[in-house]
Coordinates of C-alpha atoms in Angstrom, one line a residue:
Chain A
M223 CA -29.0 1.2 -6.1
K224 CA -26.5 -0.7 -8.2
L225 CA -23.5 1.2 -9.6
S226 CA -20.9 0.0 -12.1
T227 CA -18.1 1.1 -14.4
M228 CA -19.0 0.1 -18.0
S229 CA -16.8 -0.1 -21.0
R230 CA -17.4 -0.8 -24.7
G231 CA -13.8 -1.3 -25.6
E232 CA -10.3 -0.3 -24.8
G233 CA -10.0 3.3 -23.4
T234 CA -13.7 3.9 -23.0
S235 CA -15.4 3.8 -19.6
T236 CA -18.1 5.5 -17.7
A237 CA -19.8 5.2 -14.3
A238 CA -23.3 3.9 -14.6
V239 CA -26.4 3.3 -12.5
L240 CA -29.0 0.6 -13.0
V241 CA -32.5 2.0 -13.5
D242 CA -35.4 -0.4 -14.2
G243 CA -33.1 -3.0 -15.5
L244 CA -31.2 -0.6 -17.8
W245 CA -27.7 0.7 -17.2
R246 CA -27.6 4.5 -17.6
R247 CA -24.6 6.8 -17.7
L248 CA -23.3 8.8 -14.7
P249 CA -21.1 11.8 -15.4
A250 CA -17.7 10.3 -14.4
P251 CA -15.3 7.8 -16.0
D252 CA -15.7 5.2 -13.2
V253 CA -17.5 4.6 -9.9
G254 CA -14.5 5.8 -7.9
A255 CA -14.3 9.1 -9.8
W256 CA -18.1 9.5 -9.5
L257 CA -17.9 9.0 -5.7
Q258 CA -15.1 11.6 -5.5
S259 CA -17.2 14.1 -7.5
G260 CA -19.9 14.0 -4.8
Q261 CA -22.6 14.2 -7.4
D262 CA -26.1 12.9 -7.2
A263 CA -27.0 9.7 -9.1
E264 CA -28.7 11.5 -12.0
P265 CA -29.1 8.9 -14.7
G266 CA -28.0 9.9 -18.2
E267 CA -28.3 8.1 -21.5
P268 CA -28.9 4.3 -21.6
L269 CA -25.8 2.2 -22.3
T270 CA -26.3 -0.6 -24.8
G271 CA -23.4 -2.7 -25.9
W272 CA -21.4 -1.8 -22.8
R273 CA -20.1 -4.3 -20.3
P274 CA -19.1 -4.0 -16.6
V275 CA -15.4 -3.7 -15.9
N276 CA -13.5 -3.2 -12.6
P277 CA -15.8 -0.6 -10.9
L278 CA -12.8 1.0 -9.1
P279 CA -9.8 1.1 -11.4
S280 CA -7.7 3.5 -9.3
P281 CA -8.4 3.6 -5.6
G282 CA -5.7 5.4 -3.7
K283 CA -5.9 2.8 -0.9
V284 CA -6.8 -0.8 -1.0
V285 CA -6.7 -2.2 2.6
C286 CA -7.2 -5.9 3.2
C287 CA -8.2 -7.7 6.4
G288 CA -7.0 -11.2 7.0
L289 CA -8.3 -13.8 9.4
N290 CA -11.8 -12.3 9.7
Y291 CA -14.1 -15.4 9.3
A292 CA -14.2 -17.7 12.4
D293 CA -13.9 -20.8 10.2
H294 CA -10.9 -19.6 8.1
I295 CA -9.1 -18.6 11.4
T296 CA -9.7 -22.1 12.7
E297 CA -8.4 -23.7 9.5
T298 CA -5.1 -21.7 9.8
G299 CA -4.8 -22.9 13.4
R300 CA -5.3 -19.6 15.2
D301 CA -7.4 -18.1 18.0
L302 CA -10.1 -15.4 17.3
P303 CA -8.4 -12.0 17.1
T304 CA -9.0 -8.9 19.3
H305 CA -7.8 -6.6 16.5
P306 CA -8.1 -6.9 12.7
T307 CA -5.1 -8.1 10.8
L308 CA -4.5 -5.6 8.0
F309 CA -2.3 -5.4 5.0
A310 CA -2.2 -3.3 1.8
K311 CA -2.4 -4.1 -1.9
Y312 CA -2.1 -1.8 -4.9
A313 CA -4.6 -0.6 -7.5
D314 CA -2.4 -2.3 -10.0
T315 CA -3.5 -5.7 -8.6
L316 CA -7.1 -5.0 -9.5
I317 CA -8.8 -6.5 -12.6
G318 CA -12.4 -6.6 -13.8
P319 CA -15.2 -9.2 -13.3
D320 CA -14.3 -11.3 -16.4
D321 CA -10.6 -10.5 -16.8
D322 CA -7.9 -13.1 -16.8
I323 CA -5.9 -13.6 -13.6
V324 CA -2.4 -13.4 -14.9
A325 CA 0.7 -14.8 -13.0
P326 CA 3.9 -16.7 -13.7
D327 CA 3.6 -20.4 -14.0
D328 CA 6.0 -21.1 -11.1
V329 CA 4.0 -19.7 -8.2
A330 CA 1.4 -21.3 -5.9
L331 CA -1.8 -19.4 -6.7
D332 CA -4.7 -19.7 -4.3
W333 CA -8.3 -18.2 -4.1
E334 CA -9.8 -16.0 -1.4
A335 CA -13.4 -14.9 -2.0
E336 CA -14.1 -11.7 -0.2
L337 CA -16.8 -9.1 0.4
A338 CA -15.3 -5.6 -0.4
V339 CA -16.6 -2.4 1.0
V340 CA -16.3 0.9 -1.0
V341 CA -15.7 4.2 0.9
G342 CA -18.1 7.0 -0.1
R343 CA -16.9 10.0 1.9
P344 CA -13.6 11.0 3.6
I345 CA -13.2 9.6 7.1
H346 CA -10.5 10.1 9.7
R347 CA -10.6 8.8 13.2
A348 CA -14.3 8.0 12.7
G349 CA -16.4 6.2 15.2
R350 CA -18.6 3.3 14.2
D351 CA -21.7 5.4 13.2
E352 CA -19.6 7.8 11.1
A353 CA -17.8 4.9 9.5
S354 CA -21.1 3.1 8.8
A355 CA -22.5 6.3 7.1
A356 CA -19.4 6.5 5.0
I357 CA -20.0 3.2 3.2
A358 CA -20.9 3.8 -0.4
G359 CA -21.6 0.2 -1.1
Y360 CA -20.4 -3.4 -1.4
T361 CA -18.8 -5.4 -4.2
V362 CA -17.2 -8.8 -4.7
A363 CA -13.4 -9.4 -4.7
N364 CA -11.1 -12.3 -4.8
D365 CA -7.8 -11.7 -3.0
I366 CA -5.9 -14.2 -5.2
S367 CA -2.7 -15.0 -3.2
V368 CA 0.7 -16.2 -4.2
R369 CA 1.2 -18.6 -1.3
D370 CA 4.8 -19.4 -1.7
W371 CA 5.8 -15.7 -1.7
Q372 CA 3.3 -14.9 1.0
R373 CA 5.1 -17.5 3.3
R374 CA 8.6 -16.5 2.4
T375 CA 8.7 -13.9 5.2
L376 CA 6.7 -12.8 8.2
Q377 CA 4.8 -10.2 6.1
W378 CA 2.2 -11.4 3.6
F379 CA 2.4 -8.3 1.3
Q380 CA 4.7 -9.9 -1.3
G381 CA 2.2 -12.7 -1.8
K382 CA -0.7 -10.3 -2.1
A383 CA 0.5 -7.5 -4.3
W384 CA 0.9 -9.2 -7.7
D385 CA -0.3 -7.0 -10.6
R386 CA -3.5 -8.1 -12.3
T387 CA -4.5 -10.8 -9.8
T388 CA -7.4 -9.4 -7.8
P389 CA -10.8 -9.4 -9.6
V390 CA -13.4 -6.8 -8.4
G391 CA -17.0 -6.2 -9.4
P392 CA -19.2 -6.7 -11.2
V393 CA -21.3 -4.0 -9.5
V394 CA -21.3 -1.9 -6.3
V395 CA -24.5 -2.3 -4.3
T396 CA -25.5 0.5 -2.0
P397 CA -26.2 -0.2 1.7
D398 CA -30.0 0.4 1.3
E399 CA -30.1 -2.7 -0.8
L400 CA -27.6 -5.0 1.0
D401 CA -26.8 -5.6 4.6
P402 CA -23.8 -7.9 5.0
A403 CA -24.0 -7.8 8.8
A404 CA -27.4 -9.3 8.6
G405 CA -26.1 -12.2 6.5
V406 CA -25.3 -12.6 2.8
A407 CA -24.0 -15.8 1.2
I408 CA -20.5 -15.7 -0.2
S409 CA -18.9 -18.5 -2.3
C410 CA -16.0 -19.4 -4.5
R411 CA -16.1 -22.1 -7.2
V412 CA -13.1 -23.5 -9.1
N413 CA -14.1 -25.2 -12.4
G414 CA -17.6 -25.4 -11.0
E415 CA -16.7 -27.1 -7.8
V416 CA -17.7 -25.2 -4.6
V417 CA -14.6 -24.6 -2.6
Q418 CA -15.7 -21.8 -0.3
S419 CA -19.3 -21.2 1.0
A420 CA -20.0 -19.0 4.0
D421 CA -22.1 -16.1 5.3
T422 CA -20.9 -12.6 5.8
R423 CA -22.8 -12.6 9.2
T424 CA -19.9 -14.6 10.6
L425 CA -17.3 -11.8 10.0
V426 CA -15.4 -11.1 13.2
F427 CA -15.0 -7.4 12.3
D428 CA -17.8 -6.1 10.1
C429 CA -17.5 -3.4 7.5
A430 CA -18.2 -0.4 9.8
A431 CA -15.8 -1.8 12.4
L432 CA -13.0 -2.1 9.8
L433 CA -13.5 1.4 8.3
S434 CA -13.5 2.9 11.8
Y435 CA -10.4 1.0 12.8
I436 CA -8.4 1.9 9.7
S437 CA -9.5 5.5 9.8
T438 CA -7.7 5.8 13.2
F439 CA -4.4 5.9 11.4
T440 CA -5.1 6.9 7.8
L441 CA -7.6 9.1 6.0
L442 CA -9.9 7.0 3.8
R443 CA -11.3 8.8 0.7
P444 CA -14.2 8.2 -1.6
G445 CA -13.4 5.2 -3.9
D446 CA -11.0 3.6 -1.5
L447 CA -11.6 -0.1 -1.1
V448 CA -11.4 -2.4 1.9
L449 CA -11.4 -6.2 1.4
T450 CA -12.9 -7.8 4.5
G451 CA -11.2 -11.2 4.6
T452 CA -12.0 -14.7 3.3
P453 CA -13.9 -17.6 4.8
G454 CA -12.6 -21.2 5.1
G455 CA -11.9 -23.4 2.1
V456 CA -8.7 -21.9 0.6
G457 CA -6.5 -24.3 -1.4
M458 CA -3.5 -24.1 0.9
A459 CA -5.5 -25.5 3.8
M460 CA -6.6 -28.6 1.8
D461 CA -4.9 -31.9 2.3
P462 CA -2.9 -32.1 0.1
P463 CA -2.8 -28.3 -0.6
R464 CA -4.4 -27.3 -4.0
F465 CA -3.3 -24.4 -6.1
L466 CA -4.7 -22.9 -9.3
A467 CA -3.6 -24.3 -12.7
D468 CA -3.5 -22.6 -16.1
G469 CA -7.0 -22.5 -17.6
D470 CA -8.8 -22.9 -14.3
L471 CA -12.1 -20.9 -14.0
V472 CA -12.5 -19.1 -10.7
E473 CA -16.0 -17.9 -9.9
T474 CA -16.6 -15.7 -6.9
E475 CA -20.2 -14.9 -5.9
I476 CA -22.0 -12.8 -3.3
D477 CA -25.8 -13.0 -3.2
G478 CA -27.3 -9.6 -4.1
I479 CA -24.1 -8.4 -5.8
G480 CA -23.2 -10.8 -8.5
V481 CA -20.5 -13.1 -9.8
L482 CA -16.8 -12.7 -10.9
R483 CA -15.8 -15.2 -13.6
N484 CA -12.0 -15.1 -14.1
R485 CA -9.8 -17.5 -16.0
V486 CA -6.3 -18.3 -14.7
R487 CA -3.5 -17.6 -17.2
L488 CA -0.1 -18.8 -16.0
L489 CA 2.8 -17.5 -18.2
A490 CA 6.3 -18.9 -18.6
Chain B
M808 CA 23.5 15.7 -8.9
K809 CA 21.2 16.8 -6.1
L810 CA 17.5 17.2 -6.6
S811 CA 14.9 18.6 -4.3
T812 CA 11.3 19.8 -4.1
M813 CA 11.3 23.4 -2.9
S814 CA 8.5 25.5 -1.5
R815 CA 8.2 29.1 -0.5
G816 CA 4.9 28.7 1.3
E817 CA 1.6 26.7 1.3
G818 CA 0.6 25.6 -2.2
T819 CA 3.8 26.5 -4.0
S820 CA 6.3 23.9 -5.0
T821 CA 8.8 23.2 -7.7
A822 CA 11.4 20.6 -8.5
A823 CA 14.9 21.9 -8.3
V824 CA 18.5 21.0 -9.1
L825 CA 21.6 22.2 -7.2
V826 CA 24.1 23.9 -9.5
D827 CA 27.3 25.5 -8.1
G828 CA 25.7 25.7 -4.7
L829 CA 22.5 27.4 -6.0
W830 CA 19.1 25.7 -6.3
R831 CA 17.6 26.2 -9.7
R832 CA 14.1 25.5 -10.9
L833 CA 13.2 22.3 -12.9
P834 CA 10.0 22.3 -14.9
A835 CA 7.8 20.2 -12.6
P836 CA 6.0 20.7 -9.3
D837 CA 8.1 18.1 -7.5
V838 CA 10.9 15.6 -8.0
G839 CA 8.4 12.7 -8.6
A840 CA 6.6 14.6 -11.3
W841 CA 9.9 15.7 -12.8
L842 CA 11.1 12.0 -13.0
Q843 CA 7.7 11.0 -14.5
S844 CA 8.1 13.7 -17.2
G845 CA 11.3 12.1 -18.4
Q846 CA 12.9 15.6 -19.0
D847 CA 16.6 16.5 -18.8
A848 CA 17.8 18.4 -15.8
E849 CA 17.9 21.8 -17.6
P850 CA 18.3 24.3 -14.8
G851 CA 15.9 27.3 -14.8
E852 CA 15.8 30.4 -12.6
P853 CA 17.6 30.4 -9.2
L854 CA 15.3 29.9 -6.2
T855 CA 16.0 32.3 -3.3
G856 CA 13.9 32.2 -0.2
W857 CA 12.6 28.6 -1.0
R858 CA 13.1 25.7 1.4
P859 CA 13.3 22.0 0.7
V860 CA 10.1 20.0 1.5
N861 CA 9.2 16.3 1.0
P862 CA 10.9 15.6 -2.4
L863 CA 8.2 13.0 -3.3
P864 CA 4.8 14.1 -2.1
S865 CA 2.8 11.6 -4.0
P866 CA 4.5 8.3 -5.0
G867 CA 2.1 5.7 -6.2
K868 CA 4.0 3.0 -4.3
V869 CA 6.0 3.2 -1.1
V870 CA 7.5 -0.2 -0.4
C871 CA 9.4 -0.9 2.8
C872 CA 11.9 -3.6 3.6
G873 CA 12.2 -4.8 7.2
L874 CA 15.0 -6.8 8.8
N875 CA 17.7 -5.7 6.3
Y876 CA 20.7 -4.8 8.5
A877 CA 22.4 -7.7 10.2
D878 CA 22.7 -5.9 13.6
H879 CA 19.0 -5.0 13.7
I880 CA 18.0 -8.5 12.7
T881 CA 20.1 -9.8 15.6
E882 CA 18.5 -7.4 18.1
T883 CA 15.1 -8.7 17.1
G884 CA 16.3 -12.2 17.7
R885 CA 16.1 -13.5 14.2
D886 CA 18.3 -15.3 11.6
L887 CA 19.6 -13.6 8.4
P888 CA 16.9 -13.8 5.8
T889 CA 16.9 -15.5 2.4
H890 CA 14.2 -13.1 1.0
P891 CA 13.5 -9.5 1.8
T892 CA 10.6 -8.9 4.2
L893 CA 8.3 -6.3 2.6
F894 CA 5.4 -4.2 3.5
A895 CA 3.7 -1.1 2.2
K896 CA 2.9 2.4 3.4
Y897 CA 0.9 5.2 1.8
A898 CA 2.0 8.6 0.4
D899 CA -0.1 10.1 3.2
T900 CA 2.5 8.9 5.7
L901 CA 5.1 11.1 4.1
I902 CA 6.2 14.5 5.5
G903 CA 9.1 16.9 4.7
P904 CA 12.6 17.2 6.2
D905 CA 11.6 19.6 8.9
D906 CA 7.9 18.9 9.4
D907 CA 6.4 17.7 12.7
I908 CA 5.8 14.0 13.2
V909 CA 2.2 14.0 14.3
A910 CA 0.6 11.1 16.3
P911 CA -1.9 10.6 19.1
D912 CA -0.5 10.7 22.6
D913 CA -1.5 7.2 23.5
V914 CA 0.7 5.2 21.1
A915 CA 4.3 3.8 21.4
L916 CA 6.2 5.8 18.7
D917 CA 9.7 4.6 17.7
W918 CA 12.4 5.7 15.2
E919 CA 13.8 3.8 12.2
A920 CA 16.4 5.7 10.2
E921 CA 16.5 4.4 6.6
L922 CA 18.1 4.9 3.3
A923 CA 15.4 5.3 0.7
V924 CA 15.8 4.7 -3.0
V925 CA 13.9 6.6 -5.7
V926 CA 12.7 4.8 -8.9
G927 CA 13.6 6.7 -12.0
R928 CA 12.1 4.6 -14.8
P929 CA 9.4 1.9 -15.1
I930 CA 10.6 -1.6 -14.3
H931 CA 8.8 -4.9 -14.3
R932 CA 10.4 -8.2 -13.8
A933 CA 13.8 -6.5 -14.0
G934 CA 17.1 -8.3 -13.4
R935 CA 19.7 -6.7 -11.2
D936 CA 21.4 -4.6 -13.9
E937 CA 18.1 -3.2 -15.2
A938 CA 17.0 -2.5 -11.6
S939 CA 20.3 -0.8 -10.9
A940 CA 20.0 1.4 -14.0
A941 CA 16.5 2.4 -12.9
I942 CA 17.7 4.0 -9.7
A943 CA 17.1 7.8 -9.9
G944 CA 18.7 8.5 -6.6
Y945 CA 18.8 8.2 -2.8
T946 CA 17.2 10.1 0.0
V947 CA 16.8 9.9 3.8
A948 CA 13.7 8.6 5.5
N949 CA 12.6 7.7 9.0
D950 CA 10.1 4.9 9.1
I951 CA 8.6 6.1 12.4
S952 CA 6.6 3.1 13.7
V953 CA 3.7 2.8 16.1
R954 CA 5.0 -0.3 17.9
D955 CA 1.9 -1.2 20.0
W956 CA -0.2 -1.2 16.8
Q957 CA 2.5 -3.0 14.8
R958 CA 2.5 -5.8 17.4
R959 CA -1.3 -6.2 17.7
T960 CA -1.4 -8.7 14.9
L961 CA 1.0 -10.7 12.6
Q962 CA 1.1 -7.9 10.0
W963 CA 3.1 -4.8 10.7
F964 CA 1.1 -2.5 8.3
Q965 CA -1.2 -1.0 10.9
G966 CA 1.9 0.2 12.9
K967 CA 3.5 1.6 9.7
A968 CA 0.8 3.5 7.9
W969 CA 0.0 6.4 10.1
D970 CA -0.6 9.6 8.2
R971 CA 2.1 12.3 8.6
T972 CA 4.7 10.2 10.4
T973 CA 7.4 9.4 7.8
P974 CA 9.9 12.2 7.1
V975 CA 11.7 12.1 3.7
G976 CA 14.4 14.3 2.2
P977 CA 16.0 16.8 2.3
V978 CA 17.3 16.0 -1.2
V979 CA 17.6 13.2 -3.7
V980 CA 21.2 12.4 -4.6
T981 CA 21.8 10.7 -7.9
P982 CA 23.9 7.4 -8.1
D983 CA 26.9 9.1 -9.8
E984 CA 27.4 11.0 -6.5
L985 CA 26.6 8.3 -3.9
D986 CA 27.1 4.6 -3.7
P987 CA 25.4 3.1 -0.7
A988 CA 26.6 -0.4 -1.5
A989 CA 30.2 0.9 -1.1
G990 CA 29.3 2.2 2.3
V991 CA 27.7 5.4 3.6
A992 CA 27.1 6.3 7.3
I993 CA 23.5 6.4 8.5
S994 CA 22.4 7.6 11.9
C995 CA 19.6 8.7 14.1
R996 CA 19.7 11.1 17.0
V997 CA 17.0 11.7 19.5
N998 CA 17.4 15.1 21.3
G999 CA 21.0 15.0 20.3
E1000 CA 21.8 11.5 21.6
V1001 CA 23.0 9.0 19.0
V1002 CA 20.6 6.1 19.0
Q1003 CA 21.4 4.5 15.7
S1004 CA 24.7 4.5 13.8
A1005 CA 25.5 2.1 11.0
D1006 CA 26.8 1.8 7.5
T1007 CA 24.7 1.0 4.4
R1008 CA 27.4 -1.4 3.3
T1009 CA 25.9 -3.9 5.8
L1010 CA 22.5 -4.0 4.1
V1011 CA 21.6 -7.7 3.5
F1012 CA 19.6 -6.8 0.3
D1013 CA 21.0 -3.7 -1.5
C1014 CA 19.0 -1.2 -3.5
A1015 CA 19.3 -2.9 -6.8
A1016 CA 18.4 -6.3 -5.3
L1017 CA 15.3 -4.8 -3.6
L1018 CA 14.0 -3.1 -6.8
S1019 CA 14.6 -6.2 -8.8
Y1020 CA 12.8 -8.4 -6.3
I1021 CA 9.8 -6.0 -5.9
S1022 CA 9.5 -5.6 -9.7
T1023 CA 8.9 -9.4 -10.0
F1024 CA 5.4 -8.9 -8.7
T1025 CA 4.5 -5.2 -9.4
L1026 CA 5.4 -2.5 -11.8
L1027 CA 7.6 0.2 -10.3
R1028 CA 7.2 3.7 -11.8
P1029 CA 9.3 6.9 -11.7
G1030 CA 8.9 8.6 -8.4
D1031 CA 8.1 5.4 -6.5
L1032 CA 10.0 5.0 -3.2
V1033 CA 11.6 2.0 -1.6
L1034 CA 12.7 2.2 2.1
T1035 CA 15.5 -0.2 2.6
G1036 CA 15.2 -1.0 6.3
T1037 CA 16.7 0.2 9.5
P1038 CA 19.9 -0.7 11.4
G1039 CA 20.1 -1.7 15.1
G1040 CA 19.3 0.8 17.9
V1041 CA 15.5 1.2 17.8
G1042 CA 13.7 2.2 21.0
M1043 CA 11.7 -1.0 21.4
A1044 CA 14.9 -3.1 21.6
M1045 CA 16.2 -1.0 24.5
D1046 CA 16.0 -2.3 28.0
P1047 CA 13.7 -0.9 29.1
P1048 CA 12.0 0.0 25.8
R1049 CA 12.1 3.7 24.9
F1050 CA 9.5 5.5 22.9
L1051 CA 9.2 9.1 21.6
A1052 CA 7.7 11.8 23.8
D1053 CA 5.9 15.0 22.8
G1054 CA 8.5 17.6 21.9
D1055 CA 11.3 15.1 21.1
L1056 CA 13.6 16.1 18.2
V1057 CA 14.4 13.2 15.8
E1058 CA 17.4 13.8 13.6
T1059 CA 18.0 11.3 10.8
E1060 CA 21.2 11.6 8.8
I1061 CA 22.9 10.0 5.9
D1062 CA 26.4 11.2 4.8
G1063 CA 26.3 12.8 1.4
I1064 CA 22.5 13.3 1.4
G1065 CA 21.7 15.4 4.5
V1066 CA 19.7 15.5 7.7
L1067 CA 16.0 15.3 8.6
R1068 CA 15.1 17.3 11.7
N1069 CA 11.6 16.5 12.9
R1070 CA 9.8 17.4 16.1
V1071 CA 7.4 14.9 17.6
R1072 CA 3.9 16.3 18.3
L1073 CA 1.6 14.0 20.2
L1074 CA -2.0 15.1 20.2
A1075 CA -4.7 14.2 22.7

């Protein structure tokens, strides 16, 4: 099943489900609210002239995992981890699948293509099986990072929590249709050039492991979002380092989910 | 002016203002909601038999600063910072001024007495003066930390985001009554023994500086909370390190604001 949040203009939005190639309304303003409502996916009226926006505009928690692909860990010069490296970002960072990535023109902006997992039911201190069963679906994200701020101190948060920098979408695919642990291609292109290309099979901590681990210390609720980390190929690891320029087009793709196409807008 | 959120039992709460030694109702369920409403502090009926609870039960953002007192930085073996070290925690971590601190019995729990600043109006990319004018008031917090989890990886978040571990309160004192930059005593006692004792005058980054810095990357809204860091004297820096045991009483005090008294409950 594919779920999305659709809009036909400012201030309008609805959750939607794809049925025989046609998006149909679900009775909630967005996928997060629909998951919280606990309702069945009973398709309503068809939605023509609507476009997919950020499926999860207001998750209470957005938890991110760093250093979770073996090749990206290697490019940062580190050993394979025994525990996931976690940090938080805010719902305010999230934008839709074709929104502009907006940042000041004096920061070092970098890409991080990521598989994101959407929580479908409340979990607290959940084992692997319970965590796995709580997965509502998967979506694409790009944890666009402000590298100079990320590296100012020991804690990455201030490089990761810039409003309107993290595209999410275009749809949420339920686990019956997609199994990232079995292997799904993930990639990032900048102005058409492939900069990241990997397989979710090589995640050190898979989605169920991450949800279980996080639920040890905090309650996860329907609509919460966990970004699972980025593979190798980020700009800061290039020689010389490469950062995003005004007007660059960042495309983030996961097979079976879809593509985010976001233009970089750097403001004075 | 002193503000609080008062309750007389499960499910009841109201914002309140202290007038001539008597708490009087404000027209909102808590201080955060009252700040968001933008209303004047028009005192209503007196509240007898009500007790102060967490003044800010649901801030959208709780940003914490680490390494912000010169003596605590020294005890962790670091140089004075040029930028604030920031991380996030969730509203779910917050508890009231006399609630139990609840954690599993197999973690290394440590105290961190902190001055917390409450945001009173929206700020984005605010300079120092605008940030200063956006301060609604000050309260006491203890950024109780799970040290073994905090140290598992490079990022502290997983040791800082445990539900029901961070006491806040008992009141919010407005800036006309309290000036932390001029110097206010802050202390932490464990079972009556003073373990932390410092002055907010020695903060490396003061409240206005922190709000201004954070507002560079994310919008701060009324009711958001910024924890300003802890002074020297934490348990992990003791020789041998000392952690909290089941039944320990943690008292966190800031002159002119009040005292948090929280019992530690470690659960199997």
